[in-house]
Amino acid sequence: MAQTTETPVRTPEKPPRRRVHRAWFVAAVTFVTIIGAAAFASLPGLLIEPLHEEFHWSRGTIGFAVSVNLALYGLTAPFAAALMDRFGIRRVVAVALSVIALGSLLTVWMTAAWQLVLYWGILVGLGSGSMALAFAATVTNRWFVARRGLVTGILTAAGASGQLIFLPLLSWLVEHHGWRPAAVTVALAALAVVPFVWLLLRDHPADVGLAPYGGERVPKPAPVTGAARRAVTVLSKAARTGPFWLLAGSFAICGASTNGLVKTHFVPAAHDHGMPVTAAAGLLAVIGVFDVMGTVASGWFTDRFSPRRLLAVYYALRGVSLLFLPMLLAPSVHPPMLFFIVFYGLDWVATVPPTIALCREHYGEDSAIVFGWVLASHQVGAAAVAFAGGVARDVFGTYDVVWYASGALCAAAALMALVITRPRTEPASLAGA
């Protein structure tokens, strides 16, 4: 008999499951970390009236402490980016969160204005500067090649998300229990994030044997010594280029018109017109909602459109909205005010993804440190207006002149963004140039 050979039936192989790249988990931990650290940024605007009433300090004095905080936030950022290259992201961020918690907690026992400057201005300023947007830029540069604009937008939006979470809670605490429980809450929020950073965050894709998302595997670079010297060297080289000054100048105006003005003085300005503190803080929280949407969308746009033109549009629209704000402040929330909140919220930090993209385009592997210096100018602008706004309120009895001046400055920032040129060659390392 002929022997038949049966062909075995082959079962189709299941396609391999696509694993989520580790870079997205690192981005998620970074997002949560920035949210936890955002509590400190939600408090200054809520402290002005309670500290004025309890200690009889002038609004200019309180504004000075806030301005020190904002200035150190920016001036620390480039050194923090260099320190992350030397000691790793985890160590720098964990120490920074601990310093924020210490400074916030010490304010509970202060009795003099110089203590406010020391605890809130210097300690929280130094800690928050090490947690600045240079942290997001460093994580994005190391872990992502594709989707950098989108990830930058998402991580930038984390600060707004933290504002959304903490502002209503902190304003309720200030109004019903005083400002001290709110300061303790900020300290606890910063400490709560430290374990997430230490256990889950990784410094470089090579630490876990991976390539950056959308790129090829590269070895982990050796620790860079001389962090302070490198930060200063990068600044001295970048300062010889025109795009640096245009980016720094426009970003200084960005800080003046957001952190320095609206985040610090919107609540007391609205309260001057009879609006309850909780309602004004709620409006700032709504700004945070639309800030998340606007910043993520800006990251998406930055991957597809000219960052120069995006910046020009963002600054121009912000300036127009600020010119209308003095006419909208009233004892209650009404539809035109809500329109301003939505419009302004979409534009709040939408400037960050295209600014980081332009730093990367012009300064290559040193872009995180260059952005740290650009961010320093952002915070110096914010510090100047935080102080000037308080003085203007003491002198004129109103904030109107500051709103109008900031609107005009935003028009200048739009023009500055338009004249930034494209680099002719691939950027080289500034530190080694």
XYZ file of C-alpha atoms in Angstrom:
433
model
C 0.000 0.000 0.000
C 1.106 3.459 -0.792
C 1.915 5.403 2.291
C 0.384 8.863 2.406
C 2.115 11.663 4.157
C -0.165 14.064 5.897
C 0.889 17.680 5.929
C 0.510 19.013 9.442
C -1.849 21.911 9.781
C 0.097 25.003 10.755
C -1.593 27.295 13.140
C -0.971 30.937 12.356
C 1.490 32.547 14.676
C 0.203 35.332 16.830
C 1.806 38.639 16.004
C 4.159 39.767 18.747
C 2.612 42.174 21.187
C 3.858 45.692 20.792
C 5.248 46.899 24.062
C 4.941 50.498 25.104
C 8.367 52.100 24.932
C 9.937 52.833 28.318
C 10.327 56.474 27.291
C 6.588 56.990 27.740
C 6.777 55.693 31.335
C 9.653 58.093 32.027
C 7.577 60.915 30.551
C 4.647 59.880 32.764
C 6.804 59.958 35.926
C 8.170 63.352 34.881
C 4.611 64.591 34.361
C 3.542 63.468 37.847
C 6.692 64.970 39.375
C 6.066 68.379 37.823
C 2.436 68.239 38.957
C 3.525 67.568 42.545
C 6.059 70.384 42.447
C 3.500 72.767 40.923
C 1.826 73.298 44.296
C 4.449 75.895 45.247
C 3.690 77.930 42.105
C -0.006 78.096 42.980
C 0.473 79.780 46.358
C 2.145 83.231 45.950
C -0.930 84.968 44.524
C -2.992 83.632 47.419
C -0.520 84.873 50.058
C -0.459 88.584 49.234
C -3.674 89.624 51.006
C -3.357 87.294 54.073
C 0.262 88.341 54.733
C -0.626 91.996 54.219
C -3.454 91.729 56.755
C -1.560 89.672 59.372
C 1.887 91.283 59.304
C 0.989 94.680 57.732
C 3.729 94.227 55.152
C 3.262 96.303 52.003
C 2.316 94.564 48.788
C 5.634 95.752 47.370
C 7.506 93.935 50.160
C 5.573 90.717 49.570
C 6.001 91.154 45.826
C 9.770 91.469 46.364
C 9.881 88.046 48.060
C 7.911 86.577 45.154
C 10.269 88.293 42.688
C 13.321 86.732 44.415
C 11.608 83.342 44.111
C 10.896 83.856 40.414
C 14.366 85.194 39.625
C 16.147 82.307 41.371
C 13.768 79.875 39.676
C 15.157 81.077 36.362
C 18.801 81.679 37.270
C 19.146 78.202 38.813
C 17.735 76.421 35.751
C 20.841 76.375 33.489
C 23.040 75.151 36.347
C 20.447 72.494 37.169
C 20.540 71.238 33.580
C 24.338 70.955 33.820
C 24.073 69.265 37.235
C 21.712 66.694 35.712
C 24.446 65.892 33.196
C 26.923 65.478 36.074
C 24.937 63.721 38.826
C 21.852 62.416 37.012
C 18.256 63.556 36.837
C 17.033 61.512 39.814
C 19.453 62.923 42.368
C 19.040 66.550 41.326
C 15.237 66.421 41.236
C 14.938 64.533 44.551
C 17.138 67.104 46.322
C 15.226 69.963 44.693
C 11.869 68.651 45.912
C 13.244 68.308 49.435
C 14.492 71.918 49.416
C 11.066 73.122 48.224
C 9.410 71.248 51.081
C 11.856 72.688 53.638
C 11.412 76.276 52.489
C 7.633 76.046 52.386
C 7.450 74.429 55.828
C 9.705 77.047 57.458
C 7.376 79.878 56.398
C 4.852 78.604 58.962
C 7.060 80.000 61.777
C 8.184 83.265 60.161
C 7.613 86.589 61.911
C 9.621 89.057 59.777
C 9.667 89.997 56.090
C 13.315 88.936 55.670
C 12.269 85.395 56.631
C 9.700 85.387 53.826
C 12.478 86.396 51.428
C 14.798 83.685 52.806
C 12.321 80.795 53.039
C 9.971 81.429 50.154
C 12.204 83.573 47.995
C 15.582 81.840 48.272
C 14.980 78.238 49.388
C 11.822 77.582 47.375
C 13.305 79.593 44.491
C 16.454 77.458 44.369
C 14.502 74.215 44.667
C 11.946 75.158 42.068
C 14.667 76.355 39.698
C 16.185 72.881 39.762
C 12.706 71.572 38.873
C 12.259 74.123 36.091
C 11.386 73.472 32.479
C 15.028 72.545 31.863
C 14.063 69.280 33.604
C 11.402 68.634 30.972
C 13.801 69.648 28.189
C 16.515 67.287 29.498
C 14.128 64.316 29.723
C 12.766 65.026 26.244
C 16.216 65.378 24.668
C 17.492 62.123 26.209
C 14.478 59.853 25.818
C 12.817 61.042 22.602
C 13.849 61.606 19.010
C 10.375 61.358 17.492
C 7.424 63.261 19.017
C 9.683 65.713 20.831
C 7.346 68.643 20.263
C 4.333 66.709 21.531
C 6.161 65.415 24.629
C 7.492 68.889 25.390
C 3.950 70.224 25.227
C 2.634 67.496 27.528
C 5.380 67.978 30.129
C 4.989 71.749 29.995
C 1.270 71.312 30.570
C 2.027 69.374 33.762
C 2.642 72.629 35.597
C -0.786 73.859 34.560
C -2.305 70.562 35.627
C -0.756 71.001 39.062
C -2.196 74.488 39.205
C -5.607 73.060 38.320
C -5.340 70.500 41.126
C -3.905 72.692 43.878
C -5.346 76.177 43.332
C -8.938 75.407 44.431
C -7.674 73.406 47.417
C -5.138 76.026 48.510
C -7.570 78.925 48.068
C -10.146 77.064 50.199
C -7.531 76.415 52.878
C -6.394 80.048 52.895
C -9.951 81.365 53.157
C -11.233 78.934 55.808
C -8.125 77.935 57.792
C -5.479 80.565 57.042
C -2.353 80.547 54.927
C -0.256 78.258 57.189
C -2.142 75.001 56.390
C -1.762 75.881 52.712
C 2.027 76.214 53.125
C 2.165 72.843 54.898
C 0.148 71.299 52.042
C 2.723 72.576 49.533
C 5.538 71.009 51.571
C 3.766 67.649 51.795
C 2.986 67.631 48.074
C 6.651 68.130 47.211
C 7.777 65.386 49.600
C 5.159 62.933 48.319
C 6.712 62.963 44.845
C 10.264 62.129 45.974
C 9.708 58.300 46.138
C 8.274 58.298 42.589
C 11.355 60.100 41.299
C 13.837 57.874 43.095
C 12.206 54.524 42.297
C 10.777 55.028 38.805
C 12.761 57.703 36.989
C 15.812 56.696 34.942
C 18.498 59.066 33.739
C 19.168 57.689 30.255
C 17.759 55.020 27.864
C 21.101 53.201 28.033
C 20.449 52.574 31.752
C 17.787 50.049 30.724
C 19.401 48.935 27.455
C 17.093 50.848 25.140
C 17.311 53.351 22.330
C 15.500 56.687 22.615
C 11.951 56.614 21.274
C 12.164 56.953 17.492
C 15.968 56.837 17.436
C 18.957 54.503 17.464
C 20.642 53.082 20.546
C 23.441 55.282 21.862
C 25.800 54.692 24.792
C 25.236 56.634 27.959
C 27.536 59.659 27.980
C 30.078 59.926 30.754
C 29.241 62.308 33.610
C 30.165 65.860 32.670
C 32.336 67.509 35.308
C 32.469 71.232 35.948
C 28.710 71.802 35.775
C 28.885 75.470 36.722
C 31.770 76.151 34.328
C 29.936 74.399 31.511
C 26.750 76.400 32.121
C 28.699 79.666 32.031
C 30.700 78.580 28.961
C 27.524 77.705 27.073
C 26.059 81.086 28.015
C 29.140 82.998 26.851
C 29.056 81.220 23.478
C 25.297 81.538 23.006
C 25.386 85.218 23.979
C 27.462 85.907 20.853
C 24.564 84.849 18.645
C 21.541 86.938 17.706
C 18.879 84.230 18.137
C 19.809 83.838 21.825
C 19.000 87.470 22.630
C 15.786 87.387 20.630
C 14.672 84.200 22.392
C 15.729 85.531 25.800
C 14.045 88.892 25.250
C 10.761 87.467 24.020
C 10.727 84.862 26.791
C 11.357 87.571 29.403
C 8.170 89.232 28.182
C 6.444 85.839 28.326
C 7.358 85.528 32.011
C 6.367 89.118 32.738
C 2.908 88.610 31.248
C 2.218 85.214 32.888
C 3.990 84.247 36.133
C 4.912 87.782 37.100
C 1.577 89.395 36.307
C -1.389 87.053 36.069
C -0.279 84.249 38.387
C 0.926 86.690 41.080
C -1.517 89.585 40.823
C -4.731 88.341 39.193
C -6.302 87.143 42.449
C -5.634 90.372 44.420
C -6.635 92.485 41.383
C -9.946 90.644 41.079
C -10.419 90.942 44.841
C -9.951 94.726 44.498
C -13.054 94.703 42.287
C -15.082 92.786 44.865
C -14.593 89.225 43.575
C -14.182 86.572 46.326
C -10.710 85.022 46.569
C -12.054 81.512 45.950
C -13.825 82.664 42.765
C -10.682 84.403 41.464
C -8.544 81.355 42.302
C -11.118 79.186 40.538
C -10.675 81.293 37.394
C -6.916 80.743 37.572
C -7.579 77.028 37.862
C -9.749 77.201 34.721
C -6.814 78.897 32.989
C -4.884 75.761 33.970
C -7.474 73.538 32.257
C -7.168 75.344 28.948
C -3.426 75.769 29.401
C -3.082 71.979 29.259
C -5.064 71.865 26.020
C -3.227 74.812 24.488
C 0.253 73.594 25.402
C -0.280 70.045 24.135
C -1.747 71.465 20.930
C 1.235 73.824 20.650
C 3.590 70.846 20.903
C 1.682 69.158 18.081
C 1.817 72.348 15.986
C 5.557 72.718 16.674
C 6.208 69.333 15.039
C 4.457 70.595 11.895
C 4.757 74.381 11.542
C 7.392 77.091 11.845
C 8.077 77.741 15.549
C 8.914 81.389 14.736
C 5.485 82.060 13.308
C 3.798 80.183 16.122
C 5.564 82.363 18.709
C 4.582 85.547 16.881
C 0.927 84.520 16.828
C 0.928 83.459 20.492
C 2.468 86.721 21.746
C 0.241 88.910 19.593
C -2.940 87.216 20.804
C -1.810 87.383 24.439
C -1.110 91.097 24.166
C -4.570 91.814 22.782
C -6.254 89.836 25.564
C -4.327 91.695 28.324
C -5.373 95.083 26.932
C -9.021 94.111 27.435
C -8.639 92.625 30.936
C -9.039 95.846 33.023
C -12.484 96.334 31.483
C -13.547 92.797 32.421
C -12.757 92.727 36.157
C -15.961 92.821 38.200
C -17.423 91.523 41.505
C -18.851 88.445 39.814
C -17.875 86.112 36.991
C -19.589 87.030 33.717
C -19.380 85.643 30.131
C -16.777 88.134 28.788
C -14.473 87.275 31.696
C -14.930 83.563 31.003
C -14.042 84.200 27.355
C -10.820 85.926 28.479
C -9.973 83.030 30.810
C -10.413 80.454 28.027
C -8.577 82.547 25.439
C -5.696 83.427 27.762
C -5.467 79.897 29.125
C -4.940 78.410 25.667
C -1.986 80.801 25.221
C -0.478 80.648 28.753
C 2.632 78.522 28.128
C 1.968 77.576 24.521
C 5.197 79.517 23.862
C 7.372 76.841 25.505
C 7.396 74.052 22.835
C 8.364 76.381 19.942
C 10.963 78.138 22.129
C 12.582 74.800 23.064
C 12.425 73.763 19.394
C 14.285 76.923 18.357
C 16.918 76.338 21.059
C 17.370 72.778 19.789
C 17.534 74.015 16.190
C 20.251 76.574 16.929
C 22.254 74.994 19.791
C 22.021 71.212 19.365
C 23.173 69.065 22.285
C 23.605 72.135 24.500
C 20.027 73.240 23.882
C 18.799 72.209 27.344
C 21.383 74.466 29.018
C 20.712 77.294 26.556
C 17.007 76.933 27.241
C 17.850 77.093 30.934
C 19.378 80.544 30.355
C 16.436 81.580 28.185
C 14.182 80.417 31.009
C 16.274 82.530 33.390
C 15.324 85.585 31.348
C 11.691 84.434 31.526
C 11.857 84.414 35.309
C 13.767 87.706 35.543
C 10.955 89.284 33.518
C 8.436 87.613 35.820
C 10.315 88.804 38.911
C 10.429 92.394 37.675
C 6.679 92.526 37.087
C 5.844 90.645 40.305
C 7.641 93.423 42.207
C 6.512 96.284 39.938
C 2.909 95.106 40.081
C 2.895 95.253 43.877
C 4.509 98.702 43.870
C 2.059 99.962 41.225
C -0.854 98.781 43.357
C 0.583 100.585 46.399
C 1.189 103.806 44.432
C -1.823 104.006 42.082
C -4.342 101.933 44.007
C -4.957 99.839 40.879
C -3.220 97.328 38.612
C -4.501 98.832 35.329
C -1.214 100.425 34.231
C 0.565 97.056 34.561
C -2.019 95.252 32.393
C -1.683 97.850 29.611
C 2.133 97.871 29.738
C 2.274 94.065 29.526
C -0.049 94.065 26.523
C 2.278 96.452 24.702
C 5.335 94.356 25.598
C 3.684 91.269 24.086
C 3.450 93.088 20.743
C 7.221 93.668 20.905
C 7.774 89.964 21.675
C 5.786 89.004 18.572
C 8.083 91.135 16.409
C 11.179 89.669 18.043
C 10.018 86.132 17.258
C 9.513 86.955 13.586
C 13.094 88.144 13.051
C 14.793 85.007 14.429
C 16.786 83.555 11.523
C 17.281 79.916 10.570
C 20.714 78.341 11.300
C 22.857 77.892 8.195
C 24.671 74.801 9.471
C 24.106 72.015 11.952
C 24.652 73.312 15.514
C 27.851 72.254 17.271
C 28.509 71.858 20.970
C 28.913 75.314 22.484
C 30.777 74.014 25.528
C 33.498 72.515 23.353
C 33.536 75.221 20.707
